[in-house]
Amino acid sequence: MAGNVGEDETTRILKILKEHPLGMSIKEISAAVSMSRNSAAKYLEVLTVSGQLELRHIGNAKLYTLSRRIPIGNLLNHAGELIIVLDNDLRIVQASDSFCLFAGVPRPKILGFHLSSLTVPLLSERDELELQALLRGGPSLKKEIRAVRNGDEVFFNGRFIPALFENGGSGVTVILEDITERMRAERATLERDRLLHTIFHIPTTPQFYIDRNHKVVYWDRALEIMTGIKAEEMVGTHNHWKMFYPAERPCLADLVIDGNHARIAALYAGSRLPNADEQYEYTGFFSSLGAGGKWLHITAMPIRDPAGNLTGAMETVEDVTDKKNRGFIVSE
């Protein structure tokens, strides 16, 4: 089947059959729409499989009439899933509106193609070989499908069900449930757990962790005791600055995420440059802490995933007021 089924040709065939409610043969239809017999046969096959035409055999002749049933396309378009019907050659003969919208291609330009040859391929040629068993009456298959559309990953739970057409031909009905949001949520949970695992293996100096959007995702118990601010007041907010300053300004961890080395030098004068772990260090006096202020030793370092992508930053906070008052700390 060719992959360029046109809207004009199908419309002309349906129009001429509407004018002949008792039915027409392939020869009569091809002559009426000025189309070769082979081409007309291919369009008639698609229209029959999709439920728009009915086929009757009168002797050796095939007689086509407009269907008096609800077209399968109407049913497909009311389903929440993406649905595709494949013929015996595993070419698309029907597709729901939702699938056409996902593929970004009008229905006439999808018909006749394999799922492996679409602009957004959903199966590999090897996957399609596995579907051959369904054409021979094999059991239904389930498969998780990953595709890339416009640079973004999308995921589907795919069900592949053997189908039998009225003309006796075999095919496959494909039902795709979009599970992209669920997969993203699962990945985010795994990443959060991995990061918290990393955090818990760092020495227990008071610390907090912010993600790359500068939102607090972890505020430890030692920090609660030092600041009097509970984790539930901080997690999910951008308010970590409140433990240091009377008015909002970036913390060292914020600037590490931004990679703003110039501003680090300006706001945290005397801070040590990053070491091999990309860790900044700063010791300074914070007047808004406690009754008379506190001297704090702060470190901040980026946190990266296994691929090296920045996911957030960790900041540790050590109260060194006593050491400073005893002269054990040299201001940096």
Coordinates of C-alpha atoms in Angstrom, one line a residue:
M1 CA 0.0 0.0 0.0
A2 CA 1.4 3.4 -0.9
G3 CA 2.0 5.9 1.8
N4 CA 0.4 8.9 0.2
V5 CA -3.3 8.3 0.4
G6 CA -4.9 11.6 -0.5
E7 CA -7.9 13.3 0.9
D8 CA -9.3 14.3 -2.5
E9 CA -9.3 10.7 -3.8
T10 CA -11.1 9.2 -0.8
T11 CA -13.6 12.1 -0.9
R12 CA -14.3 11.5 -4.6
I13 CA -14.9 7.8 -4.0
L14 CA -17.2 8.4 -1.1
K15 CA -19.1 11.0 -3.1
I16 CA -19.6 8.8 -6.1
L17 CA -20.8 5.9 -3.9
K18 CA -23.3 8.2 -2.2
E19 CA -24.8 8.8 -5.6
H20 CA -25.1 5.0 -6.1
P21 CA -26.6 3.6 -2.9
L22 CA -27.0 0.2 -4.4
G23 CA -23.3 -0.2 -4.8
M24 CA -20.6 -0.2 -7.5
S25 CA -17.8 -2.5 -8.6
I26 CA -14.1 -1.6 -8.6
K27 CA -14.3 -1.2 -12.4
E28 CA -17.2 1.2 -12.1
I29 CA -15.6 3.2 -9.3
S30 CA -12.3 3.5 -11.1
A31 CA -14.0 4.8 -14.2
A32 CA -16.2 7.2 -12.3
V33 CA -13.3 8.9 -10.5
S34 CA -10.8 8.6 -13.4
M35 CA -8.4 6.4 -11.5
S36 CA -6.6 3.2 -12.4
R37 CA -8.2 0.0 -11.2
N38 CA -5.2 -0.9 -9.0
S39 CA -5.2 2.5 -7.3
A40 CA -8.9 2.4 -6.7
A41 CA -8.6 -1.0 -5.1
K42 CA -6.0 0.3 -2.6
Y43 CA -8.2 3.2 -1.6
L44 CA -11.3 1.0 -1.3
E45 CA -9.3 -1.4 0.9
V46 CA -8.5 1.4 3.3
L47 CA -12.0 2.7 3.4
T48 CA -13.4 -0.8 4.0
V49 CA -11.0 -1.6 6.8
S50 CA -11.8 1.8 8.4
G51 CA -15.5 1.0 8.4
Q52 CA -16.5 3.6 5.9
L53 CA -17.5 1.1 3.2
E54 CA -19.2 -2.3 3.2
L55 CA -18.1 -5.0 0.7
R56 CA -20.4 -7.7 -0.7
H57 CA -19.4 -10.5 -3.0
I58 CA -21.8 -11.1 -5.9
G59 CA -20.4 -14.0 -7.9
N60 CA -16.8 -13.0 -8.8
A61 CA -17.5 -9.3 -8.5
K62 CA -16.9 -7.1 -5.4
L63 CA -19.6 -4.6 -4.8
Y64 CA -18.9 -1.6 -2.5
T65 CA -21.5 0.5 -0.7
L66 CA -21.4 3.2 1.9
S67 CA -21.4 1.7 5.4
R68 CA -24.6 1.9 7.4
R69 CA -22.6 1.2 10.6
I70 CA -20.8 3.7 12.9
P71 CA -17.3 4.0 11.3
I72 CA -14.6 2.6 13.5
G73 CA -12.9 6.0 13.2
N74 CA -15.7 7.6 15.2
L75 CA -15.2 5.0 18.0
L76 CA -11.4 5.4 18.0
N77 CA -11.7 9.2 18.4
H78 CA -13.7 8.9 21.6
A79 CA -11.0 6.8 23.3
G80 CA -8.6 8.3 25.7
E81 CA -5.7 6.3 24.4
L82 CA -3.8 6.6 21.1
I83 CA -5.1 3.8 18.8
I84 CA -3.8 2.5 15.5
V85 CA -5.0 -0.3 13.3
L86 CA -2.4 -2.1 11.2
D87 CA -3.1 -4.4 8.2
N88 CA -1.5 -7.7 7.3
D89 CA 1.6 -5.9 6.2
L90 CA 1.7 -3.9 9.5
R91 CA 0.9 -0.7 7.7
I92 CA -1.4 1.8 9.2
V93 CA -5.0 1.6 7.9
Q94 CA -6.7 3.6 10.7
A95 CA -5.6 6.0 13.4
S96 CA -7.3 8.0 16.1
D97 CA -7.3 11.8 16.1
S98 CA -5.2 11.7 19.2
F99 CA -2.5 9.6 17.4
C100 CA -2.5 12.0 14.4
L101 CA -2.1 14.9 16.8
F102 CA 0.8 13.2 18.6
A103 CA 2.5 12.3 15.3
G104 CA 2.0 15.9 14.0
V105 CA 0.8 14.5 10.6
P106 CA -2.7 14.6 9.0
R107 CA -4.4 11.3 8.8
P108 CA -4.1 10.9 5.0
K109 CA -0.3 11.2 5.3
I110 CA -0.1 8.5 8.0
L111 CA -2.1 5.8 6.3
G112 CA 0.0 3.2 4.6
F113 CA 3.1 3.7 6.7
H114 CA 4.8 1.4 9.2
L115 CA 5.1 2.6 12.8
S116 CA 8.9 2.3 12.4
S117 CA 9.0 4.7 9.4
L118 CA 7.0 7.6 11.0
T119 CA 8.6 11.0 11.7
V120 CA 8.4 9.9 15.4
P121 CA 9.1 6.2 15.2
L122 CA 7.3 4.1 17.8
L123 CA 8.7 0.7 16.9
S124 CA 11.9 -0.5 15.4
E125 CA 11.9 -2.9 12.4
R126 CA 12.9 -5.6 14.9
D127 CA 9.9 -4.9 17.0
E128 CA 7.7 -5.2 14.0
L129 CA 9.1 -8.7 13.3
E130 CA 7.8 -9.7 16.7
L131 CA 4.3 -8.6 15.7
Q132 CA 4.2 -11.1 12.9
A133 CA 3.2 -13.7 15.4
L134 CA 0.0 -11.8 16.1
L135 CA -1.0 -11.9 12.4
R136 CA -0.8 -15.7 12.7
G137 CA -3.2 -15.7 15.7
G138 CA -0.6 -15.4 18.5
P139 CA -1.5 -13.9 21.9
S140 CA -1.7 -10.2 22.6
L141 CA 1.6 -8.5 23.5
K142 CA 2.4 -5.7 26.0
K143 CA 5.4 -3.5 25.6
E144 CA 6.7 -0.3 27.1
I145 CA 7.6 2.2 24.3
R146 CA 10.0 5.1 24.5
A147 CA 10.0 7.7 21.7
V148 CA 11.6 11.1 21.3
R149 CA 9.4 14.0 20.0
N150 CA 10.8 17.5 19.5
G151 CA 13.7 16.5 21.7
D152 CA 11.6 15.3 24.6
E153 CA 11.2 11.7 25.8
V154 CA 7.7 10.3 25.8
F155 CA 6.6 6.9 27.2
F156 CA 3.7 4.6 26.4
N157 CA 2.3 1.4 27.7
G158 CA 1.6 -0.4 24.4
R159 CA -0.9 -3.2 23.9
F160 CA -0.9 -5.1 20.6
I161 CA -4.0 -7.1 20.0
P162 CA -4.7 -9.5 17.0
A163 CA -7.5 -8.2 14.8
L164 CA -9.6 -9.9 12.1
F165 CA -11.2 -7.8 9.4
E166 CA -14.5 -8.5 7.8
N167 CA -12.8 -9.4 4.5
G168 CA -11.0 -12.3 6.3
G169 CA -7.7 -10.4 6.5
S170 CA -5.6 -10.3 9.7
G171 CA -4.2 -7.2 11.4
V172 CA -3.1 -5.7 14.7
T173 CA -4.8 -3.1 16.9
V174 CA -2.3 -1.0 18.8
I175 CA -3.5 0.8 21.9
L176 CA -1.0 3.3 23.5
E177 CA -1.5 4.7 27.0
D178 CA 0.6 7.8 27.6
I179 CA 2.6 7.2 30.8
T180 CA 5.1 10.1 30.3
E181 CA 4.1 12.0 33.4
R182 CA 4.3 8.9 35.6
M183 CA 7.7 8.0 34.3
R184 CA 9.0 11.5 34.9
A185 CA 7.6 11.4 38.5
E186 CA 9.3 8.1 39.1
R187 CA 12.6 9.4 37.8
A188 CA 12.4 12.5 39.9
T189 CA 11.7 10.3 43.0
L190 CA 14.7 8.2 42.2
E191 CA 16.9 11.2 41.7
R192 CA 15.7 12.8 44.9
D193 CA 16.4 9.6 46.8
R194 CA 19.9 9.4 45.2
L195 CA 20.7 12.9 46.2
L196 CA 19.4 12.4 49.8
H197 CA 21.6 9.3 50.0
T198 CA 24.5 11.4 49.0
I199 CA 23.6 14.0 51.6
F200 CA 23.3 11.5 54.4
H201 CA 26.8 10.3 53.7
I202 CA 28.3 13.7 54.3
P203 CA 29.6 14.4 57.8
T204 CA 26.8 15.7 60.1
T205 CA 27.7 19.4 60.1
P206 CA 24.5 21.5 59.9
Q207 CA 23.5 21.6 56.3
F208 CA 20.8 22.2 53.7
Y209 CA 20.4 21.3 50.1
I210 CA 18.7 23.4 47.3
D211 CA 17.8 22.1 43.8
R212 CA 18.9 23.9 40.6
N213 CA 15.7 26.1 40.9
H214 CA 17.0 27.3 44.3
K215 CA 14.3 25.6 46.2
V216 CA 15.1 23.9 49.5
V217 CA 14.7 20.1 49.4
Y218 CA 16.6 19.2 52.6
W219 CA 17.1 21.0 55.9
D220 CA 18.7 18.8 58.5
R221 CA 18.0 18.4 62.2
A222 CA 21.3 20.0 63.2
L223 CA 20.4 23.1 61.3
E224 CA 17.0 23.2 63.0
I225 CA 18.7 23.3 66.4
M226 CA 21.2 26.0 65.3
T227 CA 18.6 28.3 63.7
G228 CA 15.4 27.4 65.5
I229 CA 13.8 27.1 62.0
K230 CA 11.9 23.8 61.4
A231 CA 12.5 21.8 58.2
E232 CA 8.8 21.9 57.4
E233 CA 9.0 25.7 57.3
M234 CA 11.9 25.6 54.8
V235 CA 11.5 22.6 52.5
G236 CA 9.7 23.5 49.2
T237 CA 10.5 27.3 49.7
H238 CA 13.2 29.7 48.6
N239 CA 13.5 31.1 52.1
H240 CA 16.9 29.7 53.2
W241 CA 18.3 33.2 53.2
K242 CA 16.3 34.0 56.3
M243 CA 18.8 32.0 58.5
F244 CA 21.6 34.4 57.5
Y245 CA 20.1 37.8 56.6
P246 CA 17.4 40.3 57.6
A247 CA 16.5 40.9 54.0
E248 CA 16.6 38.6 51.0
R249 CA 19.9 38.1 49.2
P250 CA 21.6 35.1 47.6
C251 CA 23.3 32.5 49.8
L252 CA 26.6 31.0 48.8
A253 CA 24.9 27.9 47.5
D254 CA 22.7 30.0 45.2
L255 CA 25.7 31.7 43.6
V256 CA 27.4 28.3 43.2
I257 CA 24.4 27.0 41.2
D258 CA 24.4 30.2 39.1
G259 CA 28.2 29.8 38.5
N260 CA 28.5 33.5 39.3
H261 CA 32.1 33.7 40.6
A262 CA 32.3 37.4 40.3
R263 CA 29.3 37.9 42.6
I264 CA 30.7 35.4 45.0
A265 CA 33.8 37.5 45.3
A266 CA 31.7 40.6 45.7
L267 CA 29.3 39.3 48.3
Y268 CA 31.6 36.9 50.1
A269 CA 34.8 38.8 50.1
G270 CA 37.8 36.6 51.1
S271 CA 36.1 33.3 50.2
R272 CA 38.4 30.6 49.1
L273 CA 38.3 29.5 45.5
P274 CA 36.8 26.0 44.7
N275 CA 39.0 23.0 45.4
A276 CA 38.9 19.8 43.5
D277 CA 35.4 19.1 44.7
E278 CA 34.3 22.6 43.4
Q279 CA 33.7 23.6 47.0
Y280 CA 33.8 27.3 48.1
E281 CA 34.6 28.2 51.7
Y282 CA 33.8 31.4 53.6
T283 CA 34.1 32.6 57.2
G284 CA 32.2 35.7 58.2
F285 CA 30.2 37.5 60.9
F286 CA 26.4 37.3 60.6
S287 CA 24.8 40.0 62.8
S288 CA 21.2 38.8 62.4
L289 CA 21.9 35.4 64.1
G290 CA 21.3 35.2 67.8
A291 CA 21.4 38.1 70.3
G292 CA 24.8 39.5 69.3
G293 CA 25.4 37.8 66.0
K294 CA 27.5 34.7 65.1
W295 CA 30.7 33.8 63.3
L296 CA 30.0 31.1 60.7
H297 CA 32.2 28.9 58.6
I298 CA 30.3 28.1 55.4
T299 CA 31.0 25.7 52.6
A300 CA 29.0 25.3 49.4
M301 CA 29.5 22.9 46.6
P302 CA 27.5 21.8 43.5
I303 CA 25.8 18.4 43.4
R304 CA 25.8 16.6 40.0
D305 CA 24.0 13.5 38.7
P306 CA 26.0 10.6 37.3
A307 CA 26.0 12.3 33.9
G308 CA 27.7 15.4 35.3
N309 CA 24.5 17.6 35.1
L310 CA 24.0 20.1 37.8
T311 CA 21.1 19.2 40.0
G312 CA 21.6 21.5 43.0
A313 CA 24.0 22.6 45.7
M314 CA 24.9 21.7 49.3
E315 CA 25.7 24.3 51.9
T316 CA 27.1 23.4 55.3
V317 CA 27.1 25.9 58.2
E318 CA 29.4 25.7 61.2
D319 CA 29.1 28.0 64.2
V320 CA 32.7 29.1 65.0
T321 CA 31.9 32.0 67.3
D322 CA 33.6 30.4 70.3
K323 CA 36.7 29.6 68.3
K324 CA 36.8 33.1 66.8
N325 CA 36.4 34.7 70.3
R326 CA 39.3 32.7 71.5
G327 CA 41.4 33.7 68.6
F328 CA 41.5 30.3 66.9
I329 CA 40.0 31.5 63.6
V330 CA 41.7 33.8 61.2
S331 CA 39.3 35.8 59.0
E332 CA 39.6 35.0 55.4

